[in-house]
Structures are given as structure tokens and as C-alpha cells.
XYZ file of C-alpha atoms in Angstrom:
515
model
C 0.000 0.000 0.000
C 2.936 2.288 0.717
C 4.239 3.478 -2.622
C 7.256 5.452 -1.454
C 8.944 6.161 1.829
C 11.963 8.388 2.197
C 13.582 10.053 5.176
C 12.724 13.731 5.381
C 15.566 14.799 7.666
C 18.541 13.244 9.443
C 17.733 11.581 12.712
C 14.046 10.952 11.975
C 12.013 8.314 10.253
C 9.474 9.903 7.993
C 7.979 9.595 4.577
C 4.760 9.694 2.635
C 2.246 7.172 1.458
C -0.597 7.140 -1.008
C -4.235 6.699 -0.060
C -6.505 4.655 -2.315
C -7.632 7.906 -3.932
C -4.064 8.730 -4.922
C -3.509 11.509 -2.358
C -0.322 11.485 -0.297
C -0.087 11.701 3.487
C 2.890 11.989 5.818
C 4.118 9.031 7.853
C 6.511 11.058 10.043
C 6.697 9.588 13.531
C 8.029 11.770 16.366
C 8.729 8.706 18.534
C 10.977 6.918 16.025
C 14.532 8.170 15.597
C 17.549 6.774 13.790
C 19.857 5.048 16.292
C 23.408 6.361 16.620
C 26.179 4.390 14.987
C 26.697 1.156 16.881
C 24.090 2.093 19.452
C 20.673 0.877 20.439
C 17.529 2.541 19.092
C 16.388 5.528 21.110
C 12.956 7.058 21.559
C 12.265 10.753 21.293
C 10.336 12.149 24.286
C 6.686 12.685 23.520
C 5.734 16.237 22.712
C 3.776 17.929 25.503
C 0.192 18.780 24.619
C -0.417 22.306 23.485
C -1.667 24.574 26.235
C -5.021 26.039 25.339
C -6.036 28.721 27.792
C -9.393 29.176 26.098
C -10.656 25.616 26.411
C -10.998 25.547 30.230
C -12.918 28.816 30.035
C -15.821 27.210 28.171
C -17.619 26.002 31.284
C -16.209 28.881 33.289
C -17.642 31.448 30.889
C -21.092 29.908 31.131
C -20.970 29.923 34.911
C -19.813 33.539 34.957
C -22.790 34.509 32.814
C -25.197 32.537 35.003
C -23.802 34.154 38.140
C -23.852 37.664 36.713
C -27.407 37.397 35.431
C -28.725 35.536 38.464
C -27.157 37.677 41.163
C -27.876 40.830 39.194
C -31.568 39.941 39.060
C -31.565 39.173 42.789
C -30.048 42.601 43.430
C -32.632 44.330 41.252
C -35.524 42.439 42.851
C -34.361 43.368 46.350
C -35.296 47.017 45.716
C -38.953 46.337 44.934
C -40.429 46.140 48.435
C -37.983 48.474 50.206
C -39.891 51.636 49.322
C -43.211 50.215 50.536
C -41.813 48.802 53.792
C -40.233 52.150 54.639
C -43.294 54.237 53.786
C -46.035 51.944 55.134
C -44.428 50.342 58.196
C -41.946 53.005 59.278
C -38.222 53.427 59.671
C -37.921 51.225 62.770
C -39.455 48.182 61.077
C -37.250 48.775 58.064
C -34.217 49.015 60.359
C -35.073 45.788 62.205
C -35.342 43.872 58.927
C -31.892 45.044 57.858
C -30.550 44.476 61.357
C -31.655 40.853 61.011
C -29.952 40.634 57.616
C -26.737 41.906 59.211
C -27.147 39.526 62.150
C -27.649 36.584 59.788
C -24.542 37.545 57.817
C -22.455 37.840 60.982
C -23.625 34.537 62.454
C -23.211 32.750 59.138
C -19.656 34.019 58.758
C -18.718 33.160 62.338
C -20.220 29.657 62.221
C -19.442 28.881 58.581
C -16.186 27.217 59.702
C -14.737 27.189 56.191
C -17.058 24.347 55.198
C -18.510 26.021 52.097
C -15.130 26.619 50.441
C -13.997 23.131 51.445
C -17.121 21.614 49.902
C -16.613 23.376 46.575
C -12.969 22.321 46.428
C -13.539 18.685 47.394
C -16.591 18.158 45.184
C -14.877 19.686 42.139
C -11.775 17.518 42.601
C -13.163 14.170 43.797
C -16.766 13.771 42.657
C -15.765 11.762 39.576
C -13.028 9.701 41.247
C -14.166 9.219 44.875
C -17.955 9.308 44.844
C -18.295 7.515 48.188
C -16.009 10.034 49.871
C -18.042 12.950 48.500
C -21.224 11.355 49.853
C -19.706 11.036 53.325
C -18.455 14.612 53.140
C -21.933 15.959 52.329
C -23.484 13.911 55.130
C -20.959 15.138 57.691
C -21.215 18.791 56.723
C -25.026 18.551 56.623
C -25.008 17.356 60.226
C -22.737 20.218 61.287
C -24.702 22.948 59.512
C -28.175 21.806 60.536
C -27.016 21.483 64.147
C -25.556 24.987 64.056
C -28.769 26.282 62.478
C -30.767 24.855 65.371
C -28.395 26.516 67.840
C -28.839 29.860 66.055
C -32.620 29.550 66.246
C -32.598 28.789 69.974
C -30.080 31.501 70.847
C -31.774 34.247 68.817
C -35.251 33.241 70.007
C -34.172 33.314 73.657
C -31.919 36.349 73.403
C -34.162 38.630 71.329
C -35.488 40.619 74.351
C -31.962 41.203 75.642
C -30.793 42.206 72.169
C -33.574 44.772 71.876
C -33.071 46.082 75.404
C -29.300 46.486 75.441
C -28.316 46.926 71.791
C -31.086 48.290 69.536
C -32.229 51.910 69.910
C -35.943 52.119 69.054
C -37.835 55.322 68.267
C -41.344 54.448 67.022
C -42.187 50.827 67.991
C -42.139 49.098 71.355
C -39.521 46.605 72.511
C -41.872 43.613 72.569
C -42.858 44.096 68.926
C -39.219 44.396 67.903
C -38.259 41.243 69.843
C -41.076 39.219 68.277
C -40.060 40.403 64.806
C -36.490 39.241 65.407
C -37.778 35.865 66.615
C -39.853 35.335 63.490
C -37.022 36.411 61.196
C -34.653 34.010 62.990
C -36.273 31.157 61.026
C -34.638 32.519 57.897
C -31.381 32.949 59.792
C -31.480 29.294 60.863
C -31.518 27.950 57.290
C -28.764 30.259 56.017
C -25.992 27.731 56.730
C -27.703 24.681 55.126
C -28.536 26.812 52.116
C -24.865 27.798 51.807
C -23.910 24.107 51.862
C -26.316 23.129 49.081
C -25.190 26.101 47.012
C -21.597 24.896 47.415
C -22.570 21.504 46.014
C -23.843 23.029 42.783
C -20.795 25.260 42.527
C -18.503 22.296 43.025
C -20.165 20.517 40.118
C -19.970 23.761 38.103
C -23.756 23.717 37.661
C -24.333 27.291 38.729
C -27.382 27.743 36.552
C -29.278 25.711 39.162
C -28.559 27.746 42.276
C -28.930 31.057 40.425
C -32.324 30.045 39.064
C -33.465 29.096 42.560
C -32.139 32.339 44.046
C -33.910 34.484 41.465
C -37.165 32.607 42.010
C -36.904 32.947 45.792
C -36.157 36.670 45.555
C -39.087 37.278 43.210
C -41.534 35.305 45.350
C -40.320 37.036 48.513
C -40.782 40.521 47.096
C -44.181 39.684 45.632
C -45.232 38.148 48.939
C -44.268 41.285 50.864
C -46.221 43.470 48.454
C -49.300 41.234 48.705
C -49.155 41.261 52.502
C -48.930 45.051 52.559
C -51.719 45.458 50.018
C -53.977 43.184 52.073
C -53.344 45.268 55.170
C -50.923 42.926 56.907
C -48.759 44.265 59.707
C -45.162 43.855 60.746
C -45.573 40.250 61.900
C -47.195 39.171 58.640
C -44.334 40.708 56.658
C -41.716 39.020 58.853
C -43.505 35.674 58.594
C -43.693 35.883 54.797
C -39.951 36.590 54.589
C -39.067 33.597 56.775
C -41.523 31.254 55.043
C -40.074 31.967 51.610
C -36.522 31.454 52.914
C -37.441 28.081 54.398
C -39.239 27.006 51.216
C -36.161 27.924 49.197
C -33.988 25.565 51.251
C -36.469 22.746 50.641
C -36.155 23.338 46.890
C -32.373 23.196 47.207
C -32.631 19.875 49.033
C -34.878 18.293 46.399
C -32.573 19.202 43.512
C -29.420 18.253 45.440
C -30.969 14.856 46.215
C -31.516 14.241 42.500
C -27.922 15.194 41.667
C -26.033 13.536 44.532
C -28.537 10.938 45.709
C -31.028 11.132 48.600
C -28.667 9.226 50.895
C -26.043 11.973 50.684
C -28.382 14.490 52.346
C -28.976 12.332 55.429
C -26.932 13.919 58.254
C -24.256 11.548 59.484
C -20.919 12.078 61.192
C -17.728 10.661 59.663
C -14.492 11.257 61.566
C -12.359 10.378 58.529
C -13.853 13.294 56.596
C -13.048 15.672 59.447
C -9.448 14.457 59.697
C -8.931 14.711 55.955
C -10.123 18.320 55.740
C -9.335 19.644 59.204
C -6.320 21.770 58.299
C -7.803 23.407 55.213
C -11.174 23.972 56.880
C -9.582 25.446 60.008
C -7.522 27.886 57.952
C -10.595 28.861 55.941
C -12.569 29.441 59.134
C -9.774 31.660 60.456
C -9.713 33.617 57.222
C -13.504 34.072 57.325
C -13.425 35.335 60.901
C -10.612 37.779 60.195
C -12.365 39.058 57.081
C -15.516 39.487 59.142
C -13.659 41.613 61.685
C -12.083 43.762 58.974
C -15.305 44.365 57.052
C -18.120 44.345 59.634
C -16.838 46.284 62.639
C -18.350 49.470 61.230
C -21.880 48.051 61.096
C -21.625 46.641 64.598
C -20.522 50.004 65.995
C -23.158 51.947 64.052
C -25.922 49.604 65.236
C -24.906 50.319 68.839
C -24.315 54.081 68.695
C -27.102 55.225 66.372
C -30.860 54.860 66.394
C -32.160 51.750 64.677
C -33.704 53.900 61.927
C -30.310 55.477 61.171
C -28.704 52.064 61.176
C -31.356 50.936 58.718
C -30.347 53.676 56.303
C -26.655 52.912 56.664
C -27.284 49.167 56.514
C -29.199 49.626 53.271
C -26.362 51.675 51.757
C -23.776 49.130 52.856
C -25.864 46.239 51.559
C -26.470 48.014 48.250
C -22.788 48.680 47.607
C -21.896 45.238 48.907
C -24.356 43.674 46.506
C -22.323 45.179 43.679
C -19.693 42.666 44.699
C -21.914 40.133 42.982
C -19.871 40.858 39.854
C -16.647 39.894 41.595
C -18.327 36.999 43.365
C -19.934 35.781 40.149
C -16.583 35.591 38.399
C -14.504 34.173 41.250
C -17.159 31.688 42.395
C -17.312 30.358 38.863
C -13.516 30.259 38.685
C -12.927 28.536 42.035
C -13.950 24.977 41.056
C -12.177 25.367 37.718
C -9.023 26.586 39.487
C -9.248 23.632 41.878
C -9.483 21.120 39.042
C -6.644 22.670 37.042
C -4.418 22.858 40.121
C -4.342 19.049 40.087
C -4.128 18.487 36.355
C -2.680 21.447 34.436
C -0.780 24.260 36.184
C 0.149 26.116 32.943
C -3.524 26.292 31.969
C -4.273 27.479 35.503
C -1.821 30.329 34.988
C -3.536 31.413 31.783
C -6.993 31.160 33.293
C -6.005 33.122 36.401
C -4.671 36.003 34.319
C -7.903 36.225 32.346
C -10.024 36.142 35.488
C -7.889 38.820 37.169
C -8.124 41.131 34.157
C -11.871 40.626 33.865
C -12.493 41.438 37.535
C -10.334 44.557 37.452
C -11.729 46.047 34.253
C -15.347 45.417 35.220
C -15.475 46.425 38.886
C -13.670 49.788 38.769
C -16.229 51.529 36.506
C -19.043 49.693 38.293
C -18.252 51.159 41.714
C -17.604 54.579 40.196
C -21.052 54.462 38.612
C -22.697 53.567 41.920
C -21.493 56.833 43.450
C -23.180 58.817 40.678
C -26.388 56.771 40.828
C -26.668 56.833 44.629
C -28.313 60.243 45.035
C -31.299 59.734 42.691
C -31.765 56.149 43.885
C -31.842 57.063 47.581
C -34.093 60.047 46.864
C -36.621 57.800 45.143
C -36.579 55.117 47.845
C -36.379 57.406 50.919
C -36.266 61.195 50.548
C -33.812 63.953 49.634
C -32.565 64.448 53.205
C -31.691 60.788 53.694
C -30.093 60.666 50.248
C -27.760 63.546 51.095
C -26.702 61.898 54.366
C -25.935 58.605 52.624
C -23.933 60.018 49.711
C -20.561 60.333 51.475
C -20.760 56.919 53.197
C -21.609 55.367 49.844
C -18.532 56.931 48.228
C -16.244 55.534 50.935
C -17.929 52.146 50.724
C -17.402 52.028 46.959
C -13.716 52.863 47.340
C -13.159 50.169 49.951
C -15.075 47.485 48.091
C -13.345 48.305 44.794
C -9.943 47.781 46.385
C -11.151 44.575 47.963
C -12.453 43.264 44.635
C -9.053 43.585 42.991
C -7.558 41.059 45.419
C -10.315 38.452 45.249
C -8.912 36.451 42.283
C -5.577 36.046 44.091
C -7.410 34.861 47.202
C -9.417 32.410 45.100
C -6.220 31.062 43.557
C -4.595 30.503 46.948
C -7.657 28.566 48.128
C -7.755 26.452 44.978
C -4.168 25.301 45.435
C -4.769 24.544 49.114
C -2.811 27.464 50.598
C -5.316 29.620 52.542
C -2.642 30.396 55.141
C -1.161 32.947 52.738
C -3.991 35.366 53.493
C -4.633 34.181 57.051
C -1.144 35.116 58.233
C -1.343 38.520 56.589
C -4.785 39.280 58.025
C -3.674 38.320 61.526
C -0.942 40.941 61.459
C -3.249 43.494 59.821
C -5.733 42.940 62.645
C -3.354 44.617 65.090
C -2.361 47.410 62.712
C -5.540 48.599 60.986
C -8.260 47.879 63.548
C -6.869 50.296 66.201
C -7.519 53.036 63.627
C -11.242 52.604 64.289
C -10.877 54.261 67.697
C -9.780 57.767 66.616
C -12.137 57.675 63.635
C -15.149 57.394 65.972
C -14.292 60.792 67.501
C -15.562 63.692 65.348
C -12.659 65.859 66.558
C -10.164 63.412 65.013
C -11.535 63.643 61.460
C -8.374 65.427 60.159
C -6.406 62.329 61.154
C -8.162 60.271 58.483
C -5.613 60.953 55.677
C -2.792 59.866 57.977
C -4.647 56.666 58.838
C -5.173 55.879 55.168
C -1.501 56.580 54.423
C -0.489 54.205 57.211
C -2.746 51.533 55.738
C -1.154 52.125 52.312
C 2.404 51.728 53.657
C 1.434 48.626 55.591
C -0.310 47.175 52.544
C 2.778 47.670 50.414
C 5.037 45.925 52.938
C 2.673 43.015 53.335
C 2.259 42.733 49.554
C 5.933 41.876 49.040
C 5.814 38.826 51.304
C 2.272 37.638 50.634
C 2.433 38.107 46.869
C 5.708 36.164 46.675
C 4.160 33.296 48.631
C 1.016 33.323 46.515
C 2.943 33.154 43.257
C 5.084 30.236 44.398
C 2.070 28.350 45.729
C -0.324 28.927 42.869
C 1.576 29.771 39.705
C 5.192 28.919 40.403
C 7.937 31.357 39.497
C 5.937 33.330 36.990
C 5.862 36.950 35.943
C 2.273 37.171 37.094
C 3.752 37.726 40.550
C 3.634 41.437 39.874
C -0.103 41.130 39.382
C -0.480 39.304 42.693
C 1.568 41.987 44.439
C -0.771 44.656 43.132
C -3.727 42.579 44.301
C -2.219 42.393 47.754
C -1.934 46.167 48.041
C -5.658 46.498 47.387
C -6.415 43.748 49.840
C -4.524 45.425 52.668
C -5.945 48.848 51.865
C -9.499 47.626 52.368
C -9.400 47.158 56.168
C -8.034 50.659 56.706
C -10.508 52.277 54.342
C -13.454 50.324 55.680
C -12.874 51.982 59.057
C -14.126 55.229 57.518
C -17.630 53.877 57.019
C -19.095 54.162 60.517
C -17.903 57.765 60.945
C -19.786 59.040 57.909
C -23.371 58.804 59.213
C -23.928 61.582 61.762
C -26.037 60.622 64.801
C -29.572 61.860 64.461
C -29.081 62.801 60.825
């Protein structure tokens, strides 16, 4: 069949052959080489596969789109009922609802224990190769989260009167009504941890269309339910009950779909010590990182909730939540990238390098104009929802919030990379030191007479961020990307990361007591 074969170059065996249709094709073989004189045949090393940085982004791109659309719709839907709650039920009721949202976020972060990030990482890496292990992992983490949810319910239900008496400053409603509202809303707080676990399962499988569809549906039903209750003349308790009922129903939907994907047996809570031992170090470091991030980013809201009236805290909490929701762009991209990073960290580090660079560029170029636009849109938005006086008071806090969150967003891809390669200690160690450098700046910033000291505090945070960037960025590059030029990018990320704690301390000072 072969009509002619001739070597094409010294040291190789190659040639051409004719197909039945008369066309020629090459028979060059990269593995066959001419042996040296008097020596044994040798074999050329196989060529490494070409690195395609675009191929891994196929699934990633879809998940980014799903996250952006889904979380963007949730953000838009969250504004529907705010105007009516504020105007029909009063500022105190509005403040209590957002106080509960803050309380749920704080408790979830404190008790999250790093399980969500661990679940995404383990499911993305081992679902196809160790299915039994993944089942045991889901069972163990389900037991932990549902038990913690029950503890949250009991503690909040029993401690609501004390919380209202010693922490919340009421102006228009009585303490008993406020305590009962917090008790009803605690049902939604209880299911926050299990919901985070089931969301992590879908993210680990890179099926983020599922959880985003559920979230959008829950948000739409919740807002419609609030409007119906208000139109039918329902009071504060009916509104609180509708919010909690929709949250609980959403978790049930998550459970049904997760049971179809992972099997009903995987959702049965069961403790497995081997799972704990296998993930203890990574989970403990993630829990430490979550707690430190909570301290850096939430101290302002805790202080404001204590010093100001609950109505003022409601305004500030709404502004903080609104700007924070803009982080859905960063979260959408990095949450979609995290399971992909985790998979590539085990199989293809060069492709991981390419994918990280694209994710970092996308986050940076999208978030900077986004937060700048929020500052310009804040005044008309707040005027429509509240009134012109409240809008003017919230403008400066919103500007500071946007600056802090923009700097924080720039560092998120580097943090995601360090988690994917199993090195969360890179950021934990840096945040521990920053805790004793940036947090003391909160004290002078609470005193109105010390306002001129703010530029010096920010400069100190900048210097500290630059020093920490040298060490942390070097560690992150070696852990995630090896000795690569992208280290300069990680160093820049680190500066933004360390700036955020210092700048976030400006938030609580910007809302004057009593308006």
C-alpha cells in the first residue's frame, strides 16, 4: 500500500504514502529516531500537549454569565419592596429587617467554619473519582450545619429581648414588637448555613445555573409576597412571617434538587471522623480567614448599630448592603472560577496560569467603573426610595464604601487562587498581622474631633499594605503559579487587599447621629 517512503531529515524516520484515492499523506513519527552508529535505538520524548487557555474557560464562561445574570436579578428584585416597607411600616421596622440581615450575615460568617469553600474544592476535585467520599463529606457537613442552624434559632429566640433592650435603639415601635419580629425572622437565619452548603454543592459541580435560578425565584416570590401582605393590610408580623416562610421554602427546593444530583442518601446527616481528619487543616484555615475578614469588614456596622438609632442604622445598613451587593460581579466571576481553578491545580498548572490572568483582568476592568457608577447613581436612587434628606446623608458613606469594596475586589482572584491550590494560610497570616495594625484606627475615627487624622490613617494603611504585599504576593505566586511573571499582578492585588481594612474603618464615621 505504501508506494514510497523516504527520510525527510537526518535523525528521523518519515515519509509519505498514497491513499486509495491517490492523495499522499505523511508518515513522520516523532517517537521513532535513527539510532546512533553502533548504538541501540532511542525514543524521542513525547511532545507535551499544546496549552489552550481558552478551552478551560468554556464552562467557566457559562458559569460567569449565570452568576452575573442571576445575582444581578436578585439585586434588582431586592429594591422592589424596600420603598413600601419604609413608607407603610416606618423606619424602625425597616431598620429591624436590615438588622436581622446583618445579624444573619455575621452569624453565618462566624459559624461557617470554612465548610462552604472546602465543599466546593472537594466536590470539584473528587466527585468523579471518589464518589463515596463525597457522599460522606456531604453527610458530615449537613449534620454540622443543621445542628448549628438549630443553635442559632434557639439563641436568637431566647436572646431577642436582651438584644432589643441592650443593643437596639428604638424610636417608634415598642420593645416587645421588635423582639417578636427578630424571633420570626430568625427562622430565615437558621436555614442560612444549610442553604450555603447546598449552594456549594452546585458550585462544586460547576452547575451554577441551578442555584442562580433558585435564588432568582426565591427573591421574586419574597418581594411579591411582601407586596401582597402590605396590600392586604398585613402588619409587621405578617411581613416578617412571609420573609421567613419563603426562605425556608427555598432551602427545601435546594434539598430536592441536590438529592436528584447527589442521591437522597447523601443528604442524610451523618458524622464521619475520617472526613473531618482529611479536611481539618484546610477547613480550620478557611474558618480563620472568614473570621478575620468578618472583623475587617463588619466592625463598622456593629458600631453603628450600637451608637445610632435603629432607623439610622437601617439607612446605613441599606447603603452598605447596596454597595456590597455590587460585589456580585466579583463573586460571580470568582465563584465560577474557584472549582475550575481547583481542578486545574491538580491536572494542568500552565492552563491554571492562563486562566487566572484572564479572570484577574476581567475582575479589574469590570469592577472599577461599576463602583464609580454607583457613586453617581446613589443620590437619585436614595431620593426615590427614601427622601432627599436621607439621600444627602448617605452620599458620602456610599462613596467611601465604593472605594473600599473596589480595592477589595481587585484582590479576590488572588485569594481564590490561593484557596484552589490549598494554601489559605497565605492570606490568614497577613490578616492576623493586619488585625493589630488597621483595627486600632477605628478608635480615633469614631471621635468627630479626630476627622483630620483620616488621611494619615489611610496613608499608614497604604504603607502597611505595600510591605505586606511583598511577602504575601511572593508566597502566593510560588504556591499557585510557580515562578511566573504574574507575581507582579499578585503583588498589586495584595496592596488592594490590605488597603481595604483601613478604608473600611471610615464607614461608621460618615453617618452623623440623628441625621
